[in-house]
Amino acid sequence: MSLPSRRAFESPAGPRLTNMASTVTLPRCTSVRLPAVATVVLLLMSVTTVQASQGDKEPVYRDCVKQCVRTNCTGARLRGFQSAQPQYMALTGWTCRDDCRYQCMWTTVGLYQAEGYRVPQFHGKWPFARFLCFEEPASALASLLNGLACLLMLLRYRGTVPRQSPMYHTINAFSLVSLNAWFWSTVFHTRDTYLTEKMDYFCATAVILYSIYLCCVRTLGLRRPGVSSMVGVLLILAFTSHVSYLTFVSFDYGYNMAANATIGMVNLLWWLCWCWQNRRTLPYWWKCGLVVLLLHGLALLELLDFPPMLWVLDAHAVWHLSTIPVHFLFYSFLIDDSLYLLNTEKMGVKVE
């Protein structure tokens, strides 16, 4: 998932490599030939996301892509590329032009490194070594593991908490929203396109907003259902407005980051206030407090934004990897709290 946008953190302007354009050997358009693996379920991924960065603004990169496309992506050469391309690459939307951009990206990176300059970003992202069809292998794997952790704990929750618990259905819905977000995060890091980027960002926002609704139901809605209903309507309107603006007006990465940070801060403070108020009556309150502090603290890893180590592991992947254990602690809190609510309801005790 993408709360702050990596595309909002562009690398400083680097050197212009126009004097090296004549020395570049343009690669022939090829794809990695590896045994076929189980196909990732992806949809409508033929439109590639474009965001200008230092690397893709270089004349040497642009000239390389133009010559590669002209040489390899028409006529017999294109048919040869398509016949030799592994099926999993075709299914995930990799085109001849995409392959040219990938090869020319590494040509440009090599020139930067040879001259002792900092590695540039391309189209809003650092250069990553492609593995099979995965553009960002570490982030895709981390997103998948987060989704699996979420699914495992949801199944544990369902197996432990009776359906009669007051928060049962709200927590199940929250889990499904989270699973959807981790699915699209995995898809986006597998193949970055116009559609997958938007789904990743929008679904991440949906999780944050639903977390506020979950907090509202737990802190106010059990005693005042009308309040949580009103908040739910307001959150739906906020989400609709957010998505509409980013879709039809401007996909502003800075605005998206600021909006998510603001929503996240409201979520953080609301949960922490509830934890503090119930610290003497609920022995498991610390789990909730620790979870929200960890989630917001770990998100700061995004600000590091360093070039990927071994061309695979960047700050975004480290952030996603670090959130995997948090699912277990969070659902431990949800299980404890749901059982507490069920017991207090049976005894007719006022819910805190």
mmCIF file of C-alpha atoms in Angstrom:
data_model
loop_
_atom_site.group_PDB
_atom_site.id
_atom_site.type_symbol
_atom_site.label_atom_id
_atom_site.label_comp_id
_atom_site.label_asym_id
_atom_site.label_seq_id
_atom_site.Cartn_x
_atom_site.Cartn_y
_atom_site.Cartn_z
ATOM 1 C CA MET A 1 0.000 0.000 0.000
ATOM 2 C CA SER A 2 1.079 3.540 -0.516
ATOM 3 C CA LEU A 3 0.246 6.102 2.126
ATOM 4 C CA PRO A 4 2.827 8.757 1.348
ATOM 5 C CA SER A 5 3.805 8.656 -2.302
ATOM 6 C CA ARG A 6 7.314 7.790 -3.297
ATOM 7 C CA ARG A 7 6.669 9.844 -6.403
ATOM 8 C CA ALA A 8 6.425 12.893 -4.179
ATOM 9 C CA PHE A 9 10.058 12.438 -3.121
ATOM 10 C CA GLU A 10 11.944 13.160 -6.311
ATOM 11 C CA SER A 11 15.724 12.949 -6.332
ATOM 12 C CA PRO A 12 17.631 16.222 -6.734
ATOM 13 C CA ALA A 13 18.491 17.324 -10.235
ATOM 14 C CA GLY A 14 21.493 15.401 -11.418
ATOM 15 C CA PRO A 15 23.940 15.784 -14.292
ATOM 16 C CA ARG A 16 22.837 15.994 -17.890
ATOM 17 C CA LEU A 17 24.407 13.206 -19.895
ATOM 18 C CA THR A 18 23.959 14.719 -23.340
ATOM 19 C CA ASN A 19 27.654 14.409 -24.072
ATOM 20 C CA MET A 20 27.477 10.649 -23.683
ATOM 21 C CA ALA A 21 24.580 10.010 -26.028
ATOM 22 C CA SER A 22 26.805 9.040 -28.911
ATOM 23 C CA THR A 23 28.658 6.434 -26.860
ATOM 24 C CA VAL A 24 25.634 4.390 -25.812
ATOM 25 C CA THR A 25 25.214 0.912 -27.194
ATOM 26 C CA LEU A 26 21.495 0.387 -27.529
ATOM 27 C CA PRO A 27 20.263 -2.964 -26.305
ATOM 28 C CA ARG A 28 18.232 -5.341 -28.362
ATOM 29 C CA CYS A 29 14.755 -5.722 -26.907
ATOM 30 C CA THR A 30 14.709 -8.969 -24.939
ATOM 31 C CA SER A 31 12.848 -10.457 -21.993
ATOM 32 C CA VAL A 32 14.216 -12.628 -19.214
ATOM 33 C CA ARG A 33 13.636 -16.270 -20.104
ATOM 34 C CA LEU A 34 12.799 -18.223 -16.974
ATOM 35 C CA PRO A 35 10.468 -21.158 -16.320
ATOM 36 C CA ALA A 36 6.793 -20.246 -16.151
ATOM 37 C CA VAL A 37 5.263 -19.792 -12.699
ATOM 38 C CA ALA A 38 1.726 -19.481 -11.406
ATOM 39 C CA THR A 39 0.193 -16.414 -13.049
ATOM 40 C CA VAL A 40 -0.630 -13.437 -10.863
ATOM 41 C CA VAL A 41 -4.248 -12.351 -11.302
ATOM 42 C CA LEU A 42 -4.002 -8.906 -12.919
ATOM 43 C CA LEU A 43 -6.521 -6.755 -14.767
ATOM 44 C CA LEU A 44 -6.352 -4.136 -17.503
ATOM 45 C CA MET A 45 -2.679 -3.361 -17.173
ATOM 46 C CA SER A 46 -1.743 -2.150 -20.625
ATOM 47 C CA VAL A 47 -1.509 1.547 -19.733
ATOM 48 C CA THR A 48 1.809 2.425 -18.129
ATOM 49 C CA THR A 49 2.042 5.109 -15.448
ATOM 50 C CA VAL A 50 4.161 8.093 -16.450
ATOM 51 C CA GLN A 51 5.772 10.527 -14.026
ATOM 52 C CA ALA A 52 8.808 12.581 -15.039
ATOM 53 C CA SER A 53 12.001 12.113 -13.019
ATOM 54 C CA GLN A 54 15.662 12.940 -13.516
ATOM 55 C CA GLY A 55 16.541 9.662 -15.214
ATOM 56 C CA ASP A 56 13.784 9.615 -17.818
ATOM 57 C CA LYS A 57 14.404 13.277 -18.663
ATOM 58 C CA GLU A 58 17.959 12.471 -19.786
ATOM 59 C CA PRO A 59 18.476 12.781 -23.568
ATOM 60 C CA VAL A 60 20.611 9.646 -23.480
ATOM 61 C CA TYR A 61 17.688 7.690 -22.013
ATOM 62 C CA ARG A 62 15.136 9.134 -24.419
ATOM 63 C CA ASP A 63 17.331 8.567 -27.446
ATOM 64 C CA CYS A 64 17.996 5.011 -26.302
ATOM 65 C CA VAL A 65 14.284 4.264 -25.969
ATOM 66 C CA LYS A 66 13.451 5.839 -29.346
ATOM 67 C CA GLN A 67 16.114 3.865 -31.186
ATOM 68 C CA CYS A 68 15.266 0.632 -29.365
ATOM 69 C CA VAL A 69 11.555 0.979 -30.208
ATOM 70 C CA ARG A 70 12.306 1.902 -33.819
ATOM 71 C CA THR A 71 14.648 -1.062 -34.196
ATOM 72 C CA ASN A 72 12.869 -3.777 -32.227
ATOM 73 C CA CYS A 73 9.168 -2.934 -31.889
ATOM 74 C CA THR A 74 7.955 -3.039 -35.488
ATOM 75 C CA GLY A 75 7.540 -5.663 -38.171
ATOM 76 C CA ALA A 76 9.398 -8.945 -37.929
ATOM 77 C CA ARG A 77 11.391 -7.881 -34.864
ATOM 78 C CA LEU A 78 8.181 -7.204 -32.943
ATOM 79 C CA ARG A 79 6.715 -10.549 -33.943
ATOM 80 C CA GLY A 80 9.941 -12.213 -32.849
ATOM 81 C CA PHE A 81 9.783 -10.433 -29.501
ATOM 82 C CA GLN A 82 6.177 -11.492 -28.973
ATOM 83 C CA SER A 83 6.835 -15.123 -29.875
ATOM 84 C CA ALA A 84 9.868 -15.315 -27.580
ATOM 85 C CA GLN A 85 8.257 -13.449 -24.676
ATOM 86 C CA PRO A 86 7.355 -15.709 -21.721
ATOM 87 C CA GLN A 87 3.641 -16.099 -21.193
ATOM 88 C CA TYR A 88 3.715 -14.617 -17.704
ATOM 89 C CA MET A 89 5.263 -11.431 -19.098
ATOM 90 C CA ALA A 90 2.560 -11.105 -21.728
ATOM 91 C CA LEU A 91 -0.213 -11.776 -19.220
ATOM 92 C CA THR A 92 1.068 -9.020 -16.938
ATOM 93 C CA GLY A 93 1.105 -6.494 -19.766
ATOM 94 C CA TRP A 94 4.813 -6.138 -20.569
ATOM 95 C CA THR A 95 5.166 -4.722 -24.077
ATOM 96 C CA CYS A 96 8.110 -4.269 -26.401
ATOM 97 C CA ARG A 97 8.231 -0.568 -25.534
ATOM 98 C CA ASP A 98 8.205 -1.396 -21.817
ATOM 99 C CA ASP A 99 11.145 -3.716 -22.325
ATOM 100 C CA CYS A 100 13.025 -0.987 -24.181
ATOM 101 C CA ARG A 101 12.447 1.403 -21.319
ATOM 102 C CA TYR A 102 13.661 -1.209 -18.843
ATOM 103 C CA GLN A 103 16.861 -1.939 -20.791
ATOM 104 C CA CYS A 104 17.580 1.745 -21.422
ATOM 105 C CA MET A 105 17.032 2.542 -17.765
ATOM 106 C CA TRP A 106 19.968 0.305 -16.865
ATOM 107 C CA THR A 107 22.067 1.807 -19.650
ATOM 108 C CA THR A 108 21.483 5.250 -18.131
ATOM 109 C CA VAL A 109 22.128 4.009 -14.588
ATOM 110 C CA GLY A 110 25.440 2.563 -15.758
ATOM 111 C CA LEU A 111 26.477 5.929 -17.196
ATOM 112 C CA TYR A 112 25.571 7.741 -13.984
ATOM 113 C CA GLN A 113 27.569 5.285 -11.905
ATOM 114 C CA ALA A 114 30.547 5.411 -14.270
ATOM 115 C CA GLU A 115 30.696 9.182 -13.807
ATOM 116 C CA GLY A 116 30.314 8.902 -10.017
ATOM 117 C CA TYR A 117 26.852 10.468 -9.803
ATOM 118 C CA ARG A 118 23.924 9.442 -7.613
ATOM 119 C CA VAL A 119 21.553 6.890 -9.122
ATOM 120 C CA PRO A 120 18.541 8.748 -10.600
ATOM 121 C CA GLN A 121 14.873 7.881 -10.451
ATOM 122 C CA PHE A 122 12.862 6.959 -13.550
ATOM 123 C CA HIS A 123 9.168 7.777 -13.959
ATOM 124 C CA GLY A 124 8.868 8.565 -10.248
ATOM 125 C CA LYS A 125 10.613 5.436 -8.959
ATOM 126 C CA TRP A 126 14.056 4.065 -8.279
ATOM 127 C CA PRO A 127 15.423 1.494 -10.734
ATOM 128 C CA PHE A 128 14.581 -2.057 -9.636
ATOM 129 C CA ALA A 129 15.881 -5.354 -10.961
ATOM 130 C CA ARG A 130 12.923 -7.135 -12.506
ATOM 131 C CA PHE A 131 12.313 -10.718 -11.361
ATOM 132 C CA LEU A 132 10.044 -12.709 -13.656
ATOM 133 C CA CYS A 133 7.117 -10.280 -14.110
ATOM 134 C CA PHE A 134 7.658 -8.455 -10.814
ATOM 135 C CA GLU A 135 8.768 -4.830 -11.183
ATOM 136 C CA GLU A 136 9.463 -4.409 -7.462
ATOM 137 C CA PRO A 137 10.030 -7.952 -6.136
ATOM 138 C CA ALA A 138 10.658 -7.076 -2.469
ATOM 139 C CA SER A 139 7.656 -4.756 -2.149
ATOM 140 C CA ALA A 140 5.406 -7.230 -3.974
ATOM 141 C CA LEU A 141 6.512 -10.061 -1.670
ATOM 142 C CA ALA A 142 6.107 -7.886 1.427
ATOM 143 C CA SER A 143 2.590 -6.857 0.355
ATOM 144 C CA LEU A 144 1.673 -10.490 -0.254
ATOM 145 C CA LEU A 145 2.985 -11.487 3.185
ATOM 146 C CA ASN A 146 1.002 -8.685 4.810
ATOM 147 C CA GLY A 147 -2.108 -9.935 3.067
ATOM 148 C CA LEU A 148 -1.454 -13.511 4.192
ATOM 149 C CA ALA A 149 -0.872 -12.355 7.775
ATOM 150 C CA CYS A 150 -4.138 -10.427 7.667
ATOM 151 C CA LEU A 151 -6.005 -13.433 6.258
ATOM 152 C CA LEU A 152 -4.503 -15.820 8.819
ATOM 153 C CA MET A 153 -5.489 -13.586 11.720
ATOM 154 C CA LEU A 154 -8.967 -12.995 10.289
ATOM 155 C CA LEU A 155 -9.505 -16.761 10.208
ATOM 156 C CA ARG A 156 -8.223 -17.000 13.786
ATOM 157 C CA TYR A 157 -10.584 -14.215 14.810
ATOM 158 C CA ARG A 158 -13.550 -15.962 13.209
ATOM 159 C CA GLY A 159 -12.592 -19.230 14.871
ATOM 160 C CA THR A 160 -12.243 -17.655 18.331
ATOM 161 C CA VAL A 161 -14.920 -14.957 18.545
ATOM 162 C CA PRO A 162 -18.626 -15.902 18.379
ATOM 163 C CA ARG A 163 -20.741 -14.055 15.829
ATOM 164 C CA GLN A 164 -22.831 -12.611 18.656
ATOM 165 C CA SER A 165 -19.986 -10.297 19.711
ATOM 166 C CA PRO A 166 -21.019 -6.655 19.121
ATOM 167 C CA MET A 167 -17.931 -5.819 17.016
ATOM 168 C CA TYR A 168 -17.834 -9.088 15.053
ATOM 169 C CA HIS A 169 -19.302 -7.866 11.744
ATOM 170 C CA THR A 170 -17.528 -4.492 11.819
ATOM 171 C CA ILE A 171 -14.151 -6.179 12.325
ATOM 172 C CA ASN A 172 -14.872 -8.705 9.567
ATOM 173 C CA ALA A 173 -15.676 -5.868 7.171
ATOM 174 C CA PHE A 174 -12.503 -4.022 8.187
ATOM 175 C CA SER A 175 -10.468 -7.164 7.502
ATOM 176 C CA LEU A 176 -11.966 -7.543 4.024
ATOM 177 C CA VAL A 177 -11.156 -3.905 3.226
ATOM 178 C CA SER A 178 -7.581 -4.521 4.406
ATOM 179 C CA LEU A 179 -7.236 -7.718 2.377
ATOM 180 C CA ASN A 180 -8.426 -5.878 -0.722
ATOM 181 C CA ALA A 181 -5.837 -3.155 -0.120
ATOM 182 C CA TRP A 182 -2.982 -5.654 0.277
ATOM 183 C CA PHE A 183 -4.120 -7.461 -2.884
ATOM 184 C CA TRP A 184 -3.899 -4.256 -4.912
ATOM 185 C CA SER A 185 -0.619 -3.343 -3.257
ATOM 186 C CA THR A 186 0.794 -6.671 -4.427
ATOM 187 C CA VAL A 187 -0.579 -6.134 -7.920
ATOM 188 C CA PHE A 188 0.776 -2.571 -8.113
ATOM 189 C CA HIS A 189 4.281 -3.593 -7.056
ATOM 190 C CA THR A 190 4.123 -6.440 -9.547
ATOM 191 C CA ARG A 191 3.138 -4.190 -12.435
ATOM 192 C CA ASP A 192 2.912 -0.412 -12.161
ATOM 193 C CA THR A 193 0.230 0.903 -14.529
ATOM 194 C CA TYR A 194 -2.337 3.689 -14.496
ATOM 195 C CA LEU A 195 -5.012 1.355 -13.118
ATOM 196 C CA THR A 196 -2.923 -0.515 -10.546
ATOM 197 C CA GLU A 197 -1.422 2.675 -9.132
ATOM 198 C CA LYS A 198 -4.845 4.237 -8.620
ATOM 199 C CA MET A 199 -6.254 1.076 -7.014
ATOM 200 C CA ASP A 200 -3.275 0.839 -4.655
ATOM 201 C CA TYR A 201 -3.635 4.448 -3.504
ATOM 202 C CA PHE A 202 -7.426 4.456 -3.262
ATOM 203 C CA CYS A 203 -7.596 1.153 -1.382
ATOM 204 C CA ALA A 204 -4.947 2.336 1.084
ATOM 205 C CA THR A 205 -7.066 5.418 1.797
ATOM 206 C CA ALA A 206 -10.124 3.198 2.266
ATOM 207 C CA VAL A 207 -8.294 1.224 4.981
ATOM 208 C CA ILE A 208 -7.387 4.392 6.897
ATOM 209 C CA LEU A 209 -10.942 5.737 6.682
ATOM 210 C CA TYR A 210 -12.451 2.413 7.730
ATOM 211 C CA SER A 211 -10.062 2.292 10.660
ATOM 212 C CA ILE A 212 -11.583 5.581 11.825
ATOM 213 C CA TYR A 213 -15.043 4.042 11.441
ATOM 214 C CA LEU A 214 -13.909 0.976 13.409
ATOM 215 C CA CYS A 215 -12.651 3.272 16.161
ATOM 216 C CA CYS A 216 -15.898 5.244 16.121
ATOM 217 C CA VAL A 217 -18.051 2.134 16.432
ATOM 218 C CA ARG A 218 -15.929 0.814 19.306
ATOM 219 C CA THR A 219 -15.742 4.072 21.253
ATOM 220 C CA LEU A 220 -19.168 5.616 20.530
ATOM 221 C CA GLY A 221 -21.323 3.448 18.281
ATOM 222 C CA LEU A 222 -22.023 0.610 20.708
ATOM 223 C CA ARG A 223 -23.873 3.043 22.969
ATOM 224 C CA ARG A 224 -24.967 5.525 20.283
ATOM 225 C CA PRO A 225 -25.465 3.672 16.963
ATOM 226 C CA GLY A 226 -26.769 6.814 15.303
ATOM 227 C CA VAL A 227 -23.445 8.582 15.843
ATOM 228 C CA SER A 228 -21.430 5.850 14.138
ATOM 229 C CA SER A 229 -23.932 5.783 11.264
ATOM 230 C CA MET A 230 -23.526 9.519 10.721
ATOM 231 C CA VAL A 231 -19.732 9.232 10.871
ATOM 232 C CA GLY A 232 -19.885 6.345 8.398
ATOM 233 C CA VAL A 233 -21.848 8.470 5.923
ATOM 234 C CA LEU A 234 -19.371 11.345 6.299
ATOM 235 C CA LEU A 235 -16.432 8.991 5.723
ATOM 236 C CA ILE A 236 -18.064 7.589 2.574
ATOM 237 C CA LEU A 237 -18.579 11.120 1.269
ATOM 238 C CA ALA A 238 -14.966 12.007 2.112
ATOM 239 C CA PHE A 239 -13.687 8.912 0.295
ATOM 240 C CA THR A 240 -15.877 9.609 -2.740
ATOM 241 C CA SER A 241 -14.675 13.220 -2.909
ATOM 242 C CA HIS A 242 -11.052 12.164 -2.500
ATOM 243 C CA VAL A 243 -11.214 9.577 -5.271
ATOM 244 C CA SER A 244 -13.175 11.896 -7.575
ATOM 245 C CA TYR A 245 -10.669 14.711 -7.188
ATOM 246 C CA LEU A 246 -7.677 12.462 -7.845
ATOM 247 C CA THR A 247 -9.416 10.793 -10.793
ATOM 248 C CA PHE A 248 -11.134 13.658 -12.578
ATOM 249 C CA VAL A 249 -9.297 16.806 -11.468
ATOM 250 C CA SER A 250 -5.647 16.089 -10.713
ATOM 251 C CA PHE A 251 -3.735 13.107 -9.383
ATOM 252 C CA ASP A 252 -1.744 15.251 -6.980
ATOM 253 C CA TYR A 253 0.746 13.111 -5.050
ATOM 254 C CA GLY A 254 1.413 15.854 -2.521
ATOM 255 C CA TYR A 255 -2.300 16.284 -1.799
ATOM 256 C CA ASN A 256 -2.790 12.528 -1.502
ATOM 257 C CA MET A 257 0.088 12.273 0.970
ATOM 258 C CA ALA A 258 -1.189 15.224 3.034
ATOM 259 C CA ALA A 259 -4.758 13.869 3.066
ATOM 260 C CA ASN A 260 -3.688 10.421 4.222
ATOM 261 C CA ALA A 261 -1.350 11.866 6.852
ATOM 262 C CA THR A 262 -4.166 14.036 8.239
ATOM 263 C CA ILE A 263 -6.636 11.160 8.322
ATOM 264 C CA GLY A 264 -4.007 8.946 9.910
ATOM 265 C CA MET A 265 -3.332 11.508 12.636
ATOM 266 C CA VAL A 266 -7.033 11.685 13.513
ATOM 267 C CA ASN A 267 -7.078 7.894 13.695
ATOM 268 C CA LEU A 268 -3.955 7.826 15.880
ATOM 269 C CA LEU A 269 -5.177 10.419 18.389
ATOM 270 C CA TRP A 270 -8.675 8.923 18.649
ATOM 271 C CA TRP A 271 -7.383 5.425 19.417
ATOM 272 C CA LEU A 272 -4.746 6.713 21.850
ATOM 273 C CA CYS A 273 -7.344 8.750 23.763
ATOM 274 C CA TRP A 274 -9.547 5.678 24.077
ATOM 275 C CA CYS A 275 -6.590 3.568 25.230
ATOM 276 C CA TRP A 276 -5.653 6.130 27.869
ATOM 277 C CA GLN A 277 -9.205 6.365 29.188
ATOM 278 C CA ASN A 278 -9.478 2.571 29.515
ATOM 279 C CA ARG A 279 -5.973 1.790 30.755
ATOM 280 C CA ARG A 280 -7.240 0.899 34.260
ATOM 281 C CA THR A 281 -10.202 -1.234 33.215
ATOM 282 C CA LEU A 282 -8.937 -3.098 30.119
ATOM 283 C CA PRO A 283 -5.743 -5.112 30.737
ATOM 284 C CA TYR A 284 -5.128 -5.458 26.981
ATOM 285 C CA TRP A 285 -5.328 -1.721 26.194
ATOM 286 C CA TRP A 286 -1.579 -1.549 25.591
ATOM 287 C CA LYS A 287 -1.869 -3.777 22.528
ATOM 288 C CA CYS A 288 -4.050 -1.227 20.767
ATOM 289 C CA GLY A 289 -1.825 1.689 21.799
ATOM 290 C CA LEU A 290 1.318 -0.094 20.663
ATOM 291 C CA VAL A 291 -0.221 -1.038 17.316
ATOM 292 C CA VAL A 292 -1.229 2.498 16.357
ATOM 293 C CA LEU A 293 2.128 3.897 17.498
ATOM 294 C CA LEU A 294 4.008 1.236 15.529
ATOM 295 C CA LEU A 295 1.984 1.734 12.373
ATOM 296 C CA HIS A 296 2.514 5.477 12.349
ATOM 297 C CA GLY A 297 6.127 5.249 13.468
ATOM 298 C CA LEU A 298 7.056 2.628 10.884
ATOM 299 C CA ALA A 299 5.476 4.765 8.146
ATOM 300 C CA LEU A 300 8.333 7.219 8.700
ATOM 301 C CA LEU A 301 10.609 4.671 7.003
ATOM 302 C CA GLU A 302 9.157 5.981 3.746
ATOM 303 C CA LEU A 303 10.970 9.274 4.310
ATOM 304 C CA LEU A 304 14.358 7.541 4.001
ATOM 305 C CA ASP A 305 13.752 6.963 0.269
ATOM 306 C CA PHE A 306 17.185 5.507 -0.535
ATOM 307 C CA PRO A 307 18.183 3.779 -3.801
ATOM 308 C CA PRO A 308 17.329 0.071 -3.549
ATOM 309 C CA MET A 309 19.985 -2.175 -2.050
ATOM 310 C CA LEU A 310 20.975 -4.873 -4.550
ATOM 311 C CA TRP A 311 18.421 -3.134 -6.813
ATOM 312 C CA VAL A 312 15.634 -4.854 -4.867
ATOM 313 C CA LEU A 313 15.199 -3.562 -1.303
ATOM 314 C CA ASP A 314 14.201 0.092 -0.889
ATOM 315 C CA ALA A 315 12.616 2.057 1.977
ATOM 316 C CA HIS A 316 9.094 1.241 0.793
ATOM 317 C CA ALA A 317 9.812 -2.502 0.863
ATOM 318 C CA VAL A 318 11.407 -2.206 4.309
ATOM 319 C CA TRP A 319 8.290 -0.403 5.549
ATOM 320 C CA HIS A 320 5.974 -3.101 4.213
ATOM 321 C CA LEU A 321 8.148 -5.866 5.674
ATOM 322 C CA SER A 322 8.166 -4.170 9.072
ATOM 323 C CA THR A 323 4.354 -4.082 9.276
ATOM 324 C CA ILE A 324 3.874 -7.857 8.920
ATOM 325 C CA PRO A 325 4.207 -8.673 12.679
ATOM 326 C CA VAL A 326 1.828 -5.822 13.584
ATOM 327 C CA HIS A 327 -1.141 -7.781 12.208
ATOM 328 C CA PHE A 328 -0.679 -10.452 14.877
ATOM 329 C CA LEU A 329 -0.645 -7.929 17.718
ATOM 330 C CA PHE A 330 -3.600 -5.987 16.320
ATOM 331 C CA TYR A 331 -5.823 -9.041 15.939
ATOM 332 C CA SER A 332 -4.777 -10.215 19.395
ATOM 333 C CA PHE A 333 -6.229 -6.946 20.664
ATOM 334 C CA LEU A 334 -9.375 -7.352 18.545
ATOM 335 C CA ILE A 335 -9.932 -10.893 19.836
ATOM 336 C CA ASP A 336 -9.447 -9.860 23.475
ATOM 337 C CA ASP A 337 -11.730 -6.864 23.082
ATOM 338 C CA SER A 338 -14.462 -8.741 21.206
ATOM 339 C CA LEU A 339 -14.571 -11.463 23.879
ATOM 340 C CA TYR A 340 -14.657 -8.777 26.580
ATOM 341 C CA LEU A 341 -17.590 -7.055 24.875
ATOM 342 C CA LEU A 342 -19.435 -10.347 24.510
ATOM 343 C CA ASN A 343 -18.990 -11.177 28.203
ATOM 344 C CA THR A 344 -20.032 -7.721 29.398
ATOM 345 C CA GLU A 345 -23.114 -7.857 27.181
ATOM 346 C CA LYS A 346 -24.125 -11.214 28.651
ATOM 347 C CA MET A 347 -23.709 -9.836 32.179
ATOM 348 C CA GLY A 348 -25.547 -6.624 31.331
ATOM 349 C CA VAL A 349 -22.533 -4.490 32.255
ATOM 350 C CA LYS A 350 -22.120 -1.050 30.664
ATOM 351 C CA VAL A 351 -19.623 -1.130 27.788
ATOM 352 C CA GLU A 352 -16.571 1.104 28.169
#
